[in-house]
Every structure is written in structure tokens, then in C-alpha cells.
Amino acid sequence: QASGDSQNPLSITVTVGGCSLGASGMASMDGVGVPVEGRRRYKWSSGAVYYSFQEFVQFCAQQGFEKPQEDGSWSARGGALELWADGVDEAEEEEMLCRQAEEVQALPALSFEALAVGASPSVLLLRLPLGLPSPSKCGGCLRVGAHGTADCWGGLSTRSALTVEVLAAFPPSYKARIRCFSGGLLCFLVGNEVHFRGSEADDPDTTTFELLPRDFGTGRTVLTVAAKGGSIVGTFAAHTPPPELTIHHVFVVSPEESLRQLRVRACEAIQADPTLQGRRRHMQDVSEHYYGFEDVVLWAAQMYRCASESDALELAQALWKFACICEAEDQVWTVVDGMIM
């Protein structure tokens, strides 16, 4: 996006900030030799919005964010230098995304026929520079991001390995669900929000997509994915992932039966071990949501692709014992300087 977007460069999510960063000034070096040319984004920002160093300075001045400079004086420029040094360079990130896309493009193309009949257990959907804006002009793979989000920043990783489940055929279009490695379904909500936290219990209108495949006679499928109502999620090229990314996951094969069996095993474990009773929350969950051991087992199995029920139970027990806080013994956390104390 063009410099001068009103988004906040310090935002962890892509939200519109309260101040306008419209200047486009640029400096070449700071006082101690750190290059401040080009544009960068804050490292925790989930959007591909980049800003010049001068825009960082203006933002810090508006927010009152000051840090000491080389001469010891505190200023907004000092704050901008700290954020800039920790930022992500636009040119370097573009180069990385291009290399990432080239690695996927080098993999065998997957025809829609093979995809529809399940000939390949998983697929990489490389986004083409069509439709909605992509973080890179060369595209990235649709993937499950942090906390079940969906984005197109993926490369050769397990998070990009998806399963397409065709539900009905109405040539030239098809109705299908798209599932990530942890079992979550791609879900499209009002406001163009897309995530991989969907399940079979959700409204089918939010987890069922229309697929419009096109084949150019070379076996290379171009697949447009649209939500109900016509909103385009993106246009993708389908590729066969390498074997190490192939999904062999119990939740993909039979989610309902696998979950039922896991619940039975979790209840048996609770009856055998009194320390698994009650509710706990993860020590990093500042929302203070508490869960029973059964919920922790189901979450661990889906999140970490546990190959068996025993693996899921063993992992959940470790999380319950070492990473969770008992509801009865919990106390309110205090946030000091952005750190949880």
C-alpha cells in the first residue's frame, strides 16, 4: 500500500489507527550509522503496510513515545530509531516472499480432478496476484496463522498444507470445505473476516465455499475460492506438497468419531487421576478463560497434530501440570511495562 496509509505502524493487527501518517520524507542514515532509508513495518504487524523513517518519527511524536538518542536526550526520533531497528525491511521481505513462492511453484501442479477425488491428501494453494491484495506481488500460500487466523503468507510448511473436501458438484463450480492441518475449517464471516477456527457445528454457509477451477490444458489448475454471497477469498494455483507436509491426521479422516473417542479417553483419565479434575487456564491466557481437562485434550490434539489418542493425552497432561494455573489458586495478573507480572 502507498505510504501515508492511516493504519498504525505499531498495531499488532491490521486496524485503522487514530493518527494519520501521511508524510513521505526519508533520511539516509541516523547519527550512529544505522540506515533509515526505504520503508519498514513493525515486526508484530500482521499487515503488509510499510512506512518511511520520517513517518515513524511523526507517529512517535503524536503518541508521545520517546527514547534516548546518542547524545542522551530523549525524543520521538529516539523512539522511532528503536522501532525502526526492530522493524522488517520492505525490500528484504519482498525478496523472501518471492523465494518462498518460487519454491512452491517448483513443485508438481495438482489437477482439480485429483484434488476432488482425494488423490492427494493435501494441497498447497499458492495465491496468484488477482483479486484481493496480497502481501507480495508474487503471492503466498493460504495458511493457518497464529490463533487460527488465515492469511496468504505461507510457504513450504505444515501450516500451508490444506485439505479440500468437495461436498457437491455443480459444474463448472463445486461446493467444498477447506481444512487446515489441525482440523479447523476455513470460515468466512460478515466483514470479510476469514479464519481457520471453523468446525462442523458452525453454520454451513460460513464454512462452505464455491470453487471455480480452470485448467489450461497442462494439468495446472487455477482455483478461485468464493464465499457465499460472492466475496472472493482469492485465486490460487494448486500444487502437490512434499511428502513431509502430507497430512495423515485423525481429525481429517473422521473428525466426529475421533473427537468422541478422545472425549471418552479424557474422561477415563480424569476418573483415574484426581489432579485432572476442576478447571485451569494457560498461564499466558490473559483473558482468564478456564477449561476442563477434556477441553485441553481436544485442543492439544488439534493444535499439535497428535498422531494418536495417547499422544494427545500425554501432551495435555504436561500442559495441565506445567503450563496451566488452577482456577481455585489463580490470582489477577498485573501488567507492568507491557510485561505480565
Short mmCIF file of C-alpha atoms in Angstrom, two decimals:
data_model
loop_
_atom_site.label_atom_id
_atom_site.label_comp_id
_atom_site.label_asym_id
_atom_site.label_seq_id
_atom_site.Cartn_x
_atom_site.Cartn_y
_atom_site.Cartn_z
CA GLN A 1 0.00 0.00 0.00
CA ALA A 2 1.08 3.53 -0.60
CA SER A 3 2.97 5.42 2.06
CA GLY A 4 0.59 7.56 4.00
CA ASP A 5 -1.96 4.85 4.85
CA SER A 6 -3.79 5.78 8.03
CA GLN A 7 -3.03 2.43 9.64
CA ASN A 8 -0.99 2.40 12.80
CA PRO A 9 2.55 1.04 12.20
CA LEU A 10 2.66 -0.27 15.76
CA SER A 11 -0.60 -2.17 15.52
CA ILE A 12 -0.34 -5.91 16.17
CA THR A 13 -3.39 -6.41 13.98
CA VAL A 14 -4.40 -4.58 10.84
CA THR A 15 -6.56 -1.83 12.29
CA VAL A 16 -7.07 1.81 11.47
CA GLY A 17 -5.25 3.96 13.98
CA GLY A 18 -6.27 7.32 15.33
CA CYS A 19 -3.50 9.31 13.67
CA SER A 20 -2.56 9.93 10.07
CA LEU A 21 0.93 9.07 8.91
CA GLY A 22 0.88 10.96 5.66
CA ALA A 23 4.39 12.33 5.25
CA SER A 24 6.83 10.67 2.88
CA GLY A 25 10.12 12.15 3.98
CA MET A 26 13.20 9.94 4.07
CA ALA A 27 16.58 10.06 5.76
CA SER A 28 19.62 8.08 4.66
CA MET A 29 21.46 7.50 7.95
CA ASP A 30 20.97 8.18 11.63
CA GLY A 31 23.67 9.58 13.88
CA VAL A 32 25.29 6.21 14.62
CA GLY A 33 25.30 4.75 11.13
CA VAL A 34 22.02 2.79 11.13
CA PRO A 35 20.44 3.02 7.65
CA VAL A 36 16.99 4.59 7.71
CA GLU A 37 16.23 4.57 4.02
CA GLY A 38 13.42 2.69 2.33
CA ARG A 39 10.35 1.57 4.27
CA ARG A 40 9.68 -0.86 7.08
CA ARG A 41 6.80 -2.28 9.08
CA TYR A 42 6.61 -3.04 12.77
CA LYS A 43 7.60 -6.69 13.27
CA TRP A 44 4.38 -7.70 15.05
CA SER A 45 2.10 -6.13 12.44
CA SER A 46 0.05 -8.73 10.55
CA GLY A 47 -0.43 -6.45 7.54
CA ALA A 48 1.92 -5.63 4.67
CA VAL A 49 1.87 -1.89 5.32
CA TYR A 50 5.27 -0.19 5.31
CA TYR A 51 6.33 3.30 6.40
CA SER A 52 9.31 5.60 5.93
CA PHE A 53 11.54 6.51 8.86
CA GLN A 54 10.08 10.01 8.93
CA GLU A 55 6.61 8.54 9.30
CA PHE A 56 7.85 6.51 12.26
CA VAL A 57 9.18 9.73 13.82
CA GLN A 58 5.87 11.52 13.27
CA PHE A 59 3.92 8.66 14.76
CA CYS A 60 6.15 8.50 17.86
CA ALA A 61 5.78 12.27 18.29
CA GLN A 62 1.98 12.04 18.10
CA GLN A 63 1.91 9.15 20.58
CA GLY A 64 4.48 10.64 22.95
CA PHE A 65 6.78 7.63 22.55
CA GLU A 66 10.30 8.87 23.35
CA LYS A 67 13.63 7.12 23.85
CA PRO A 68 17.18 8.43 24.44
CA GLN A 69 19.27 9.36 21.40
CA GLU A 70 23.04 9.05 21.02
CA ASP A 71 23.57 12.36 22.87
CA GLY A 72 21.47 11.17 25.83
CA SER A 73 18.47 13.39 25.14
CA TRP A 74 15.02 11.84 24.96
CA SER A 75 12.98 12.41 21.82
CA ALA A 76 10.44 10.92 19.43
CA ARG A 77 13.30 10.35 16.98
CA GLY A 78 14.97 8.11 19.56
CA GLY A 79 11.77 6.13 19.89
CA ALA A 80 11.50 5.85 16.11
CA LEU A 81 15.09 4.58 15.87
CA GLU A 82 14.33 1.81 18.36
CA LEU A 83 11.22 0.71 16.48
CA TRP A 84 12.91 1.08 13.10
CA ALA A 85 15.88 -1.10 14.13
CA ASP A 86 13.44 -3.81 15.18
CA GLY A 87 11.27 -3.50 12.08
CA VAL A 88 11.00 -5.56 8.89
CA ASP A 89 12.50 -4.08 5.74
CA GLU A 90 10.10 -3.97 2.79
CA ALA A 91 12.68 -4.93 0.13
CA GLU A 92 14.07 -7.81 2.19
CA GLU A 93 10.64 -9.18 2.94
CA GLU A 94 9.61 -8.94 -0.71
CA GLU A 95 12.71 -10.90 -1.69
CA MET A 96 11.96 -13.55 0.92
CA LEU A 97 8.34 -13.91 -0.23
CA CYS A 98 9.45 -14.25 -3.86
CA ARG A 99 11.88 -17.04 -2.95
CA GLN A 100 9.13 -18.70 -0.94
CA ALA A 101 6.72 -18.57 -3.88
CA GLU A 102 9.36 -19.91 -6.29
CA GLU A 103 9.86 -22.95 -4.04
CA VAL A 104 6.15 -23.72 -4.21
CA GLN A 105 5.96 -23.08 -7.97
CA ALA A 106 8.71 -25.66 -8.48
CA LEU A 107 6.50 -28.40 -7.01
CA PRO A 108 4.27 -30.56 -9.25
CA ALA A 109 0.99 -28.95 -10.25
CA LEU A 110 -2.14 -30.65 -8.94
CA SER A 111 -5.15 -31.02 -11.23
CA PHE A 112 -8.58 -30.31 -9.82
CA GLU A 113 -9.71 -33.82 -10.71
CA ALA A 114 -7.01 -35.29 -8.48
CA LEU A 115 -7.83 -32.78 -5.79
CA ALA A 116 -11.57 -33.50 -5.89
CA VAL A 117 -11.24 -37.29 -5.58
CA GLY A 118 -8.66 -37.08 -2.80
CA ALA A 119 -5.77 -38.45 -4.87
CA SER A 120 -3.52 -36.13 -2.87
CA PRO A 121 -4.16 -35.98 0.89
CA SER A 122 -3.22 -32.30 0.99
CA VAL A 123 -2.62 -29.34 -1.27
CA LEU A 124 -0.69 -26.07 -1.29
CA LEU A 125 -2.82 -23.19 -2.58
CA LEU A 126 -0.43 -20.54 -3.90
CA ARG A 127 -2.20 -17.24 -4.25
CA LEU A 128 -1.97 -15.54 -7.61
CA PRO A 129 -1.77 -11.72 -7.90
CA LEU A 130 -5.50 -11.45 -8.63
CA GLY A 131 -8.46 -10.34 -6.57
CA LEU A 132 -7.80 -9.09 -3.06
CA PRO A 133 -4.40 -7.50 -2.25
CA SER A 134 -1.65 -9.98 -1.47
CA PRO A 135 1.35 -9.29 0.80
CA SER A 136 3.60 -9.91 -2.18
CA LYS A 137 3.07 -9.38 -5.89
CA CYS A 138 4.26 -12.95 -6.42
CA GLY A 139 1.78 -14.33 -3.91
CA GLY A 140 1.99 -16.65 -0.93
CA CYS A 141 0.21 -19.82 0.17
CA LEU A 142 -3.08 -19.79 2.04
CA ARG A 143 -2.24 -20.98 5.55
CA VAL A 144 -3.44 -21.12 9.12
CA GLY A 145 -1.69 -18.43 11.13
CA ALA A 146 -1.39 -17.69 14.81
CA HIS A 147 -4.50 -18.41 16.89
CA GLY A 148 -6.32 -19.96 13.92
CA THR A 149 -6.19 -16.90 11.69
CA ALA A 150 -5.98 -17.21 7.90
CA ASP A 151 -3.52 -15.37 5.67
CA CYS A 152 -1.54 -15.75 2.43
CA TRP A 153 1.99 -15.57 3.84
CA GLY A 154 2.65 -19.31 3.72
CA GLY A 155 5.43 -21.29 2.08
CA LEU A 156 6.63 -24.87 2.43
CA SER A 157 5.31 -25.53 5.91
CA THR A 158 2.74 -27.69 7.64
CA ARG A 159 0.55 -24.63 8.20
CA SER A 160 0.13 -24.29 4.43
CA ALA A 161 -0.84 -27.94 3.86
CA LEU A 162 -4.62 -27.95 3.43
CA THR A 163 -7.32 -30.49 2.64
CA VAL A 164 -10.11 -29.67 0.17
CA GLU A 165 -13.30 -31.63 0.89
CA VAL A 166 -15.68 -31.48 -2.09
CA LEU A 167 -19.28 -31.70 -0.86
CA ALA A 168 -21.26 -31.24 -4.10
CA ALA A 169 -20.58 -30.73 -7.79
CA PHE A 170 -22.43 -28.21 -9.93
CA PRO A 171 -20.04 -27.92 -12.90
CA PRO A 172 -18.35 -25.66 -13.57
CA SER A 173 -18.46 -24.85 -9.84
CA TYR A 174 -18.15 -27.03 -6.75
CA LYS A 175 -19.15 -26.71 -3.11
CA ALA A 176 -16.32 -27.57 -0.73
CA ARG A 177 -14.78 -27.10 2.68
CA ILE A 178 -11.11 -26.26 3.22
CA ARG A 179 -9.47 -27.73 6.32
CA CYS A 180 -6.08 -26.91 7.84
CA PHE A 181 -3.65 -29.44 9.36
CA SER A 182 -5.07 -29.05 12.88
CA GLY A 183 -8.61 -29.87 11.75
CA GLY A 184 -10.04 -26.33 11.71
CA LEU A 185 -12.25 -25.32 8.78
CA LEU A 186 -11.80 -22.16 6.76
CA CYS A 187 -14.60 -19.83 7.85
CA PHE A 188 -15.83 -16.61 6.22
CA LEU A 189 -17.73 -14.15 8.41
CA VAL A 190 -19.50 -10.85 7.86
CA GLY A 191 -16.96 -8.07 7.39
CA ASN A 192 -14.63 -10.16 5.22
CA GLU A 193 -13.06 -11.86 8.24
CA VAL A 194 -11.51 -15.20 7.31
CA HIS A 195 -10.08 -17.70 9.80
CA PHE A 196 -9.44 -21.42 10.32
CA ARG A 197 -11.37 -21.76 13.58
CA GLY A 198 -14.49 -23.20 11.96
CA SER A 199 -15.97 -26.62 12.75
CA GLU A 200 -18.76 -28.92 11.62
CA ALA A 201 -21.00 -27.34 14.27
CA ASP A 202 -20.83 -23.89 12.61
CA ASP A 203 -23.32 -22.54 10.09
CA PRO A 204 -22.52 -24.35 6.80
CA ASP A 205 -22.94 -21.06 4.96
CA THR A 206 -19.79 -19.78 6.70
CA THR A 207 -17.63 -22.88 6.15
CA THR A 208 -18.76 -23.93 2.65
CA PHE A 209 -17.08 -22.23 -0.31
CA GLU A 210 -17.65 -22.19 -4.04
CA LEU A 211 -14.67 -23.41 -6.06
CA LEU A 212 -14.30 -22.31 -9.68
CA PRO A 213 -11.48 -24.38 -11.24
CA ARG A 214 -9.87 -23.61 -14.57
CA ASP A 215 -7.38 -25.89 -16.28
CA PHE A 216 -5.15 -24.55 -19.06
CA GLY A 217 -4.52 -27.99 -20.57
CA THR A 218 -1.21 -28.52 -18.79
CA GLY A 219 -2.58 -30.05 -15.60
CA ARG A 220 -2.09 -26.74 -13.81
CA THR A 221 -5.27 -25.81 -12.01
CA VAL A 222 -6.18 -22.23 -11.22
CA LEU A 223 -8.78 -22.23 -8.48
CA THR A 224 -10.93 -19.26 -7.47
CA VAL A 225 -12.40 -19.57 -3.97
CA ALA A 226 -15.54 -17.58 -3.16
CA ALA A 227 -17.71 -17.34 -0.06
CA LYS A 228 -21.50 -17.34 -0.07
CA GLY A 229 -22.67 -14.02 -1.47
CA GLY A 230 -19.84 -13.80 -4.00
CA SER A 231 -16.97 -12.40 -1.91
CA ILE A 232 -13.72 -13.63 -3.42
CA VAL A 233 -11.24 -15.11 -0.95
CA GLY A 234 -8.59 -15.40 -3.66
CA THR A 235 -7.40 -17.13 -6.81
CA PHE A 236 -4.85 -19.89 -6.27
CA ALA A 237 -2.61 -22.31 -8.14
CA ALA A 238 -2.81 -25.84 -6.72
CA HIS A 239 0.46 -27.68 -6.04
CA THR A 240 1.32 -31.05 -4.51
CA PRO A 241 3.21 -30.59 -1.23
CA PRO A 242 6.33 -32.63 -0.46
CA PRO A 243 5.79 -35.88 1.49
CA GLU A 244 6.88 -34.41 4.81
CA LEU A 245 3.96 -31.99 4.67
CA THR A 246 1.38 -34.59 3.67
CA ILE A 247 -1.46 -34.75 6.14
CA HIS A 248 -2.04 -38.05 7.93
CA HIS A 249 -4.23 -36.73 10.68
CA VAL A 250 -7.00 -38.43 12.56
CA PHE A 251 -9.18 -35.31 12.56
CA VAL A 252 -9.11 -35.01 8.79
CA VAL A 253 -10.14 -38.62 8.24
CA SER A 254 -13.06 -38.68 10.67
CA PRO A 255 -13.36 -35.63 12.91
CA GLU A 256 -16.57 -36.57 14.72
CA GLU A 257 -15.58 -40.14 15.63
CA SER A 258 -12.07 -39.15 16.63
CA LEU A 259 -13.35 -36.42 18.92
CA ARG A 260 -15.82 -38.82 20.52
CA GLN A 261 -13.08 -41.35 21.27
CA LEU A 262 -10.82 -38.66 22.68
CA ARG A 263 -13.56 -37.44 25.00
CA VAL A 264 -14.00 -40.99 26.35
CA ARG A 265 -10.25 -41.35 26.97
CA ALA A 266 -10.10 -37.92 28.65
CA CYS A 267 -12.99 -38.80 31.00
CA GLU A 268 -11.26 -42.08 31.92
CA ALA A 269 -8.06 -40.16 32.72
CA ILE A 270 -9.96 -37.69 34.93
CA GLN A 271 -11.54 -40.53 36.93
CA ALA A 272 -8.16 -42.20 37.41
CA ASP A 273 -6.27 -39.03 38.42
CA PRO A 274 -7.93 -36.52 40.81
CA THR A 275 -5.38 -33.81 39.85
CA LEU A 276 -7.03 -33.62 36.42
CA GLN A 277 -10.34 -32.51 37.91
CA GLY A 278 -11.55 -28.90 38.04
CA ARG A 279 -10.68 -26.16 35.59
CA ARG A 280 -7.47 -24.41 34.65
CA ARG A 281 -6.20 -21.79 32.22
CA HIS A 282 -2.94 -21.47 30.36
CA MET A 283 -0.56 -19.16 32.18
CA GLN A 284 -0.28 -16.95 29.07
CA ASP A 285 -4.04 -16.59 28.66
CA VAL A 286 -4.64 -13.09 29.98
CA SER A 287 -8.35 -13.37 29.09
CA GLU A 288 -8.67 -15.64 32.15
CA HIS A 289 -10.73 -18.34 30.45
CA TYR A 290 -10.77 -21.63 32.33
CA TYR A 291 -11.18 -25.08 30.80
CA GLY A 292 -11.59 -28.64 31.99
CA PHE A 293 -9.02 -31.32 31.21
CA GLU A 294 -11.26 -32.74 28.48
CA ASP A 295 -11.15 -29.42 26.61
CA VAL A 296 -7.37 -29.25 26.97
CA VAL A 297 -7.03 -32.75 25.46
CA LEU A 298 -9.17 -31.85 22.43
CA TRP A 299 -7.32 -28.57 21.91
CA ALA A 300 -3.88 -30.17 22.18
CA ALA A 301 -4.79 -32.93 19.73
CA GLN A 302 -5.97 -30.50 17.08
CA MET A 303 -3.36 -27.81 17.62
CA TYR A 304 -0.33 -30.10 17.58
CA ARG A 305 -1.48 -32.76 15.09
CA CYS A 306 -1.18 -35.58 17.60
CA ALA A 307 -0.90 -38.87 15.72
CA SER A 308 -2.74 -40.90 18.38
CA GLU A 309 -5.07 -40.54 21.35
CA SER A 310 -2.23 -41.48 23.70
CA ASP A 311 -0.05 -38.69 22.33
CA ALA A 312 -2.86 -36.17 22.84
CA LEU A 313 -3.43 -37.30 26.43
CA GLU A 314 0.27 -37.22 27.28
CA LEU A 315 0.69 -33.72 25.84
CA ALA A 316 -2.46 -32.44 27.57
CA GLN A 317 -1.29 -33.82 30.91
CA ALA A 318 2.04 -32.00 30.54
CA LEU A 319 0.27 -28.75 29.66
CA TRP A 320 -2.17 -29.20 32.55
CA LYS A 321 0.64 -29.80 35.04
CA PHE A 322 3.34 -27.37 33.92
CA ALA A 323 1.68 -24.64 31.82
CA CYS A 324 -1.74 -24.13 33.42
CA ILE A 325 -2.98 -22.38 36.53
CA CYS A 326 -5.67 -23.90 38.75
CA GLU A 327 -8.80 -21.77 38.92
CA ALA A 328 -9.02 -22.06 42.71
CA GLU A 329 -5.42 -20.87 43.16
CA ASP A 330 -5.39 -18.23 40.46
CA GLN A 331 -4.88 -14.55 41.10
CA VAL A 332 -5.26 -11.45 38.95
CA TRP A 333 -2.20 -10.67 36.86
CA THR A 334 -0.57 -7.28 36.89
CA VAL A 335 0.72 -5.73 33.68
CA VAL A 336 3.84 -3.61 34.18
CA ASP A 337 5.57 -2.04 31.18
CA GLY A 338 3.82 -4.46 28.88
CA MET A 339 5.07 -7.49 30.87
CA ILE A 340 2.77 -9.80 32.81
CA MET A 341 3.98 -9.99 36.41
#
